[in-house]
mmCIF file of C-alpha atoms in Angstrom:
data_model
loop_
_atom_site.group_PDB
_atom_site.id
_atom_site.type_symbol
_atom_site.label_atom_id
_atom_site.label_comp_id
_atom_site.label_asym_id
_atom_site.label_seq_id
_atom_site.Cartn_x
_atom_site.Cartn_y
_atom_site.Cartn_z
ATOM 1 C CA UNK Z 11 89.982 117.955 105.684
ATOM 2 C CA UNK Z 12 93.488 118.140 107.145
ATOM 3 C CA UNK Z 13 95.560 115.061 107.885
ATOM 4 C CA UNK Z 14 93.937 112.877 105.213
ATOM 5 C CA UNK Z 15 96.255 110.120 104.024
ATOM 6 C CA UNK Z 16 95.837 108.440 100.639
ATOM 7 C CA UNK Z 17 97.260 105.161 99.406
ATOM 8 C CA UNK Z 18 96.747 103.284 96.172
ATOM 9 C CA UNK Z 19 93.495 101.731 97.435
ATOM 10 C CA UNK Z 20 92.644 103.529 100.672
ATOM 11 C CA UNK Z 21 91.668 106.867 102.156
ATOM 12 C CA UNK Z 22 92.475 107.462 105.818
ATOM 13 C CA UNK Z 23 90.704 110.410 107.426
ATOM 14 C CA UNK Z 24 90.632 111.560 111.037
ATOM 15 C CA UNK Z 25 87.681 110.331 113.085
ATOM 16 C CA UNK Z 26 85.008 112.796 114.141
ATOM 17 C CA UNK Z 27 82.113 112.731 116.599
ATOM 18 C CA UNK Z 28 79.864 111.763 113.676
ATOM 19 C CA UNK Z 29 81.774 108.449 113.436
ATOM 20 C CA UNK Z 30 80.858 107.270 116.965
ATOM 21 C CA UNK Z 31 78.221 104.695 115.966
ATOM 22 C CA UNK Z 32 80.297 103.219 113.158
ATOM 23 C CA UNK Z 33 83.394 103.068 115.356
ATOM 24 C CA UNK Z 34 81.400 101.441 118.146
ATOM 25 C CA UNK Z 35 80.003 98.803 115.793
ATOM 26 C CA UNK Z 36 83.518 98.075 114.497
ATOM 27 C CA UNK Z 37 85.240 97.906 117.868
ATOM 28 C CA UNK Z 38 82.599 95.722 119.530
ATOM 29 C CA UNK Z 39 83.330 92.853 117.148
ATOM 30 C CA UNK Z 40 85.040 90.073 119.110
ATOM 31 C CA UNK Z 41 87.627 89.419 116.394
ATOM 32 C CA UNK Z 42 88.428 93.127 116.086
ATOM 33 C CA UNK Z 43 88.847 93.850 119.789
ATOM 34 C CA UNK Z 44 90.672 90.598 120.622
ATOM 35 C CA UNK Z 45 94.144 92.089 120.332
ATOM 36 C CA UNK Z 46 93.315 95.810 120.120
ATOM 37 C CA UNK Z 47 91.616 95.992 123.512
ATOM 38 C CA UNK Z 48 92.598 92.599 124.964
ATOM 39 C CA UNK Z 49 89.015 91.446 124.444
ATOM 40 C CA UNK Z 50 87.409 94.289 126.412
ATOM 41 C CA UNK Z 51 84.317 96.056 125.066
ATOM 42 C CA UNK Z 52 84.656 99.830 125.160
ATOM 43 C CA UNK Z 53 81.685 101.734 126.528
ATOM 44 C CA UNK Z 54 80.086 104.530 124.490
ATOM 45 C CA UNK Z 55 81.748 107.031 126.844
ATOM 46 C CA UNK Z 56 85.172 105.422 126.291
ATOM 47 C CA UNK Z 57 84.712 105.561 122.510
ATOM 48 C CA UNK Z 58 83.694 109.223 122.798
ATOM 49 C CA UNK Z 59 86.865 109.831 124.812
ATOM 50 C CA UNK Z 60 89.011 108.148 122.123
ATOM 51 C CA UNK Z 61 87.416 110.412 119.490
ATOM 52 C CA UNK Z 62 87.933 113.536 121.635
ATOM 53 C CA UNK Z 63 91.543 112.571 122.398
ATOM 54 C CA UNK Z 64 92.181 112.009 118.703
ATOM 55 C CA UNK Z 65 90.824 115.454 117.831
ATOM 56 C CA UNK Z 66 93.068 117.060 120.445
ATOM 57 C CA UNK Z 67 96.073 115.030 119.266
ATOM 58 C CA UNK Z 68 95.528 116.055 115.639
ATOM 59 C CA UNK Z 69 95.182 119.704 116.681
ATOM 60 C CA UNK Z 70 98.290 119.716 118.862
ATOM 61 C CA UNK Z 71 100.554 117.076 117.335
ATOM 62 C CA UNK Z 72 99.276 116.199 113.875
ATOM 63 C CA UNK Z 73 98.396 112.596 114.721
ATOM 64 C CA UNK Z 74 95.518 110.546 116.092
ATOM 65 C CA UNK Z 75 93.005 107.983 114.864
ATOM 66 C CA UNK Z 76 92.038 107.601 111.205
ATOM 67 C CA UNK Z 77 89.105 105.718 109.667
ATOM 68 C CA UNK Z 78 90.110 103.522 106.738
ATOM 69 C CA UNK Z 79 87.826 103.532 103.702
ATOM 70 C CA UNK Z 80 88.035 102.390 100.113
ATOM 71 C CA UNK Z 81 89.561 105.138 97.984
ATOM 72 C CA UNK Z 82 87.112 104.462 95.146
ATOM 73 C CA UNK Z 83 84.089 105.080 97.349
ATOM 74 C CA UNK Z 84 83.000 101.509 98.050
ATOM 75 C CA UNK Z 85 80.649 101.699 101.032
ATOM 76 C CA UNK Z 86 81.519 100.492 104.485
ATOM 77 C CA UNK Z 87 84.297 100.876 106.968
ATOM 78 C CA UNK Z 88 87.475 98.894 106.301
ATOM 79 C CA UNK Z 89 88.943 99.692 109.705
ATOM 80 C CA UNK Z 90 91.003 102.135 111.718
ATOM 81 C CA UNK Z 91 94.663 103.083 111.999
ATOM 82 C CA UNK Z 92 96.462 105.574 114.151
ATOM 83 C CA UNK Z 93 99.295 106.763 116.300
ATOM 84 C CA UNK Z 94 99.021 106.762 120.084
ATOM 85 C CA UNK Z 95 101.447 107.002 122.993
ATOM 86 C CA UNK Z 96 103.160 103.792 124.058
ATOM 87 C CA UNK Z 97 103.851 104.522 127.691
ATOM 88 C CA UNK Z 98 106.671 107.104 127.808
ATOM 89 C CA UNK Z 99 108.554 105.566 124.892
ATOM 90 C CA UNK Z 100 106.987 107.432 121.982
ATOM 91 C CA UNK Z 101 104.159 106.904 119.511
ATOM 92 C CA UNK Z 102 103.023 103.489 118.338
ATOM 93 C CA UNK Z 103 101.205 102.615 115.150
ATOM 94 C CA UNK Z 104 98.036 100.587 115.671
ATOM 95 C CA UNK Z 105 95.215 99.387 113.450
ATOM 96 C CA UNK Z 106 92.079 97.301 113.315
ATOM 97 C CA UNK Z 107 90.280 95.831 110.324
ATOM 98 C CA UNK Z 108 86.830 94.489 109.738
ATOM 99 C CA UNK Z 109 87.124 90.689 109.387
ATOM 100 C CA UNK Z 110 85.777 90.980 105.816
ATOM 101 C CA UNK Z 111 88.896 93.054 104.988
ATOM 102 C CA UNK Z 112 91.426 90.568 106.379
ATOM 103 C CA UNK Z 113 93.947 88.989 104.026
ATOM 104 C CA UNK Z 114 93.812 91.731 101.388
ATOM 105 C CA UNK Z 115 96.903 93.705 102.401
ATOM 106 C CA UNK Z 116 94.903 96.609 103.829
ATOM 107 C CA UNK Z 117 96.606 96.503 107.247
ATOM 108 C CA UNK Z 118 100.062 96.781 105.683
ATOM 109 C CA UNK Z 119 98.899 99.504 103.304
ATOM 110 C CA UNK Z 120 97.166 101.603 105.971
ATOM 111 C CA UNK Z 121 99.798 101.122 108.689
ATOM 112 C CA UNK Z 122 102.502 101.795 106.101
ATOM 113 C CA UNK Z 123 100.864 105.124 105.238
ATOM 114 C CA UNK Z 124 100.702 106.054 108.931
ATOM 115 C CA UNK Z 125 104.353 105.080 109.515
ATOM 116 C CA UNK Z 126 105.496 106.991 106.410
ATOM 117 C CA UNK Z 127 103.538 110.047 107.570
ATOM 118 C CA UNK Z 128 105.003 109.788 111.084
ATOM 119 C CA UNK Z 129 108.607 109.451 109.923
ATOM 120 C CA UNK Z 130 108.194 111.934 107.060
ATOM 121 C CA UNK Z 131 105.924 114.975 107.395
ATOM 122 C CA UNK Z 132 105.394 114.550 111.148
ATOM 123 C CA UNK Z 133 109.150 114.282 111.703
ATOM 124 C CA UNK Z 134 109.194 111.625 114.412
ATOM 125 C CA UNK Z 135 112.595 110.053 115.171
ATOM 126 C CA UNK Z 136 110.975 106.595 115.321
ATOM 127 C CA UNK Z 137 107.641 104.792 115.280
ATOM 128 C CA UNK Z 138 106.892 101.959 117.675
ATOM 129 C CA UNK Z 139 104.537 98.978 117.626
ATOM 130 C CA UNK Z 140 103.522 96.503 120.303
ATOM 131 C CA UNK Z 141 102.163 93.122 119.242
ATOM 132 C CA UNK Z 142 100.697 90.311 121.348
ATOM 133 C CA UNK Z 143 102.587 87.040 120.993
ATOM 134 C CA UNK Z 144 99.559 85.221 119.540
ATOM 135 C CA UNK Z 145 98.840 87.827 116.865
ATOM 136 C CA UNK Z 146 100.756 86.275 113.954
ATOM 137 C CA UNK Z 147 98.954 88.405 111.350
ATOM 138 C CA UNK Z 148 100.091 91.632 113.008
ATOM 139 C CA UNK Z 149 103.635 90.344 113.431
ATOM 140 C CA UNK Z 150 103.685 89.751 109.663
ATOM 141 C CA UNK Z 151 102.383 93.286 108.998
ATOM 142 C CA UNK Z 152 104.954 94.864 111.310
ATOM 143 C CA UNK Z 153 107.761 92.878 109.695
ATOM 144 C CA UNK Z 154 106.578 93.881 106.188
ATOM 145 C CA UNK Z 155 106.808 97.508 107.352
ATOM 146 C CA UNK Z 156 110.476 96.952 108.165
ATOM 147 C CA UNK Z 157 110.073 97.312 111.916
ATOM 148 C CA UNK Z 158 112.552 95.475 114.129
ATOM 149 C CA UNK Z 159 111.964 93.968 117.578
ATOM 150 C CA UNK Z 160 113.701 95.533 120.563
ATOM 151 C CA UNK Z 161 111.939 94.286 123.707
ATOM 152 C CA UNK Z 162 109.480 91.705 125.061
ATOM 153 C CA UNK Z 163 107.179 92.842 127.863
ATOM 154 C CA UNK Z 164 104.349 91.175 129.795
ATOM 155 C CA UNK Z 165 100.789 91.867 128.653
ATOM 156 C CA UNK Z 166 97.258 90.903 129.657
ATOM 157 C CA UNK Z 167 97.158 88.135 127.034
ATOM 158 C CA UNK Z 168 100.783 87.077 127.485
ATOM 159 C CA UNK Z 169 104.102 88.375 126.197
ATOM 160 C CA UNK Z 170 104.120 91.335 123.800
ATOM 161 C CA UNK Z 171 106.973 92.206 121.495
ATOM 162 C CA UNK Z 172 107.839 95.833 120.928
ATOM 163 C CA UNK Z 173 109.129 96.952 117.549
ATOM 164 C CA UNK Z 174 110.573 100.166 116.162
ATOM 165 C CA UNK Z 175 111.313 101.795 112.853
ATOM 166 C CA UNK Z 176 113.486 104.834 112.245
ATOM 167 C CA UNK Z 177 113.747 106.971 109.108
#
């Protein structure tokens, strides 16, 4: 499959229609959607739209939404990572992890692979991130990736800091 990213412990592969149920189960978890969707529950149609958009984005631009799995074949979804438009500014890296995967460095590893892909093979001039003020774990991930803050904007849950990284 094209656009598969590999890290030391993880395999990231583009989502497909066959992943709808697993993605829905992951994204309906309150802890998972808290910062990713500002607490909102996506409908099955909205999840289908995300999958379709990702397929189009991979076909046209080489980026989209990846599922994160254990590279050694351990069962179960670890989470998701991807690149999506951040308003008119460019593409932002985003991710979500199953709570059982928290605290193991997977977010940094997966998001790092996406950022490296974006700034390397994809050839983007920068990668952005937007993090809610209360999401200390994501702030730590973004900082470990070497991203620097450039703006604070209002969000549904309060202030959000925008970060960027260039090659």
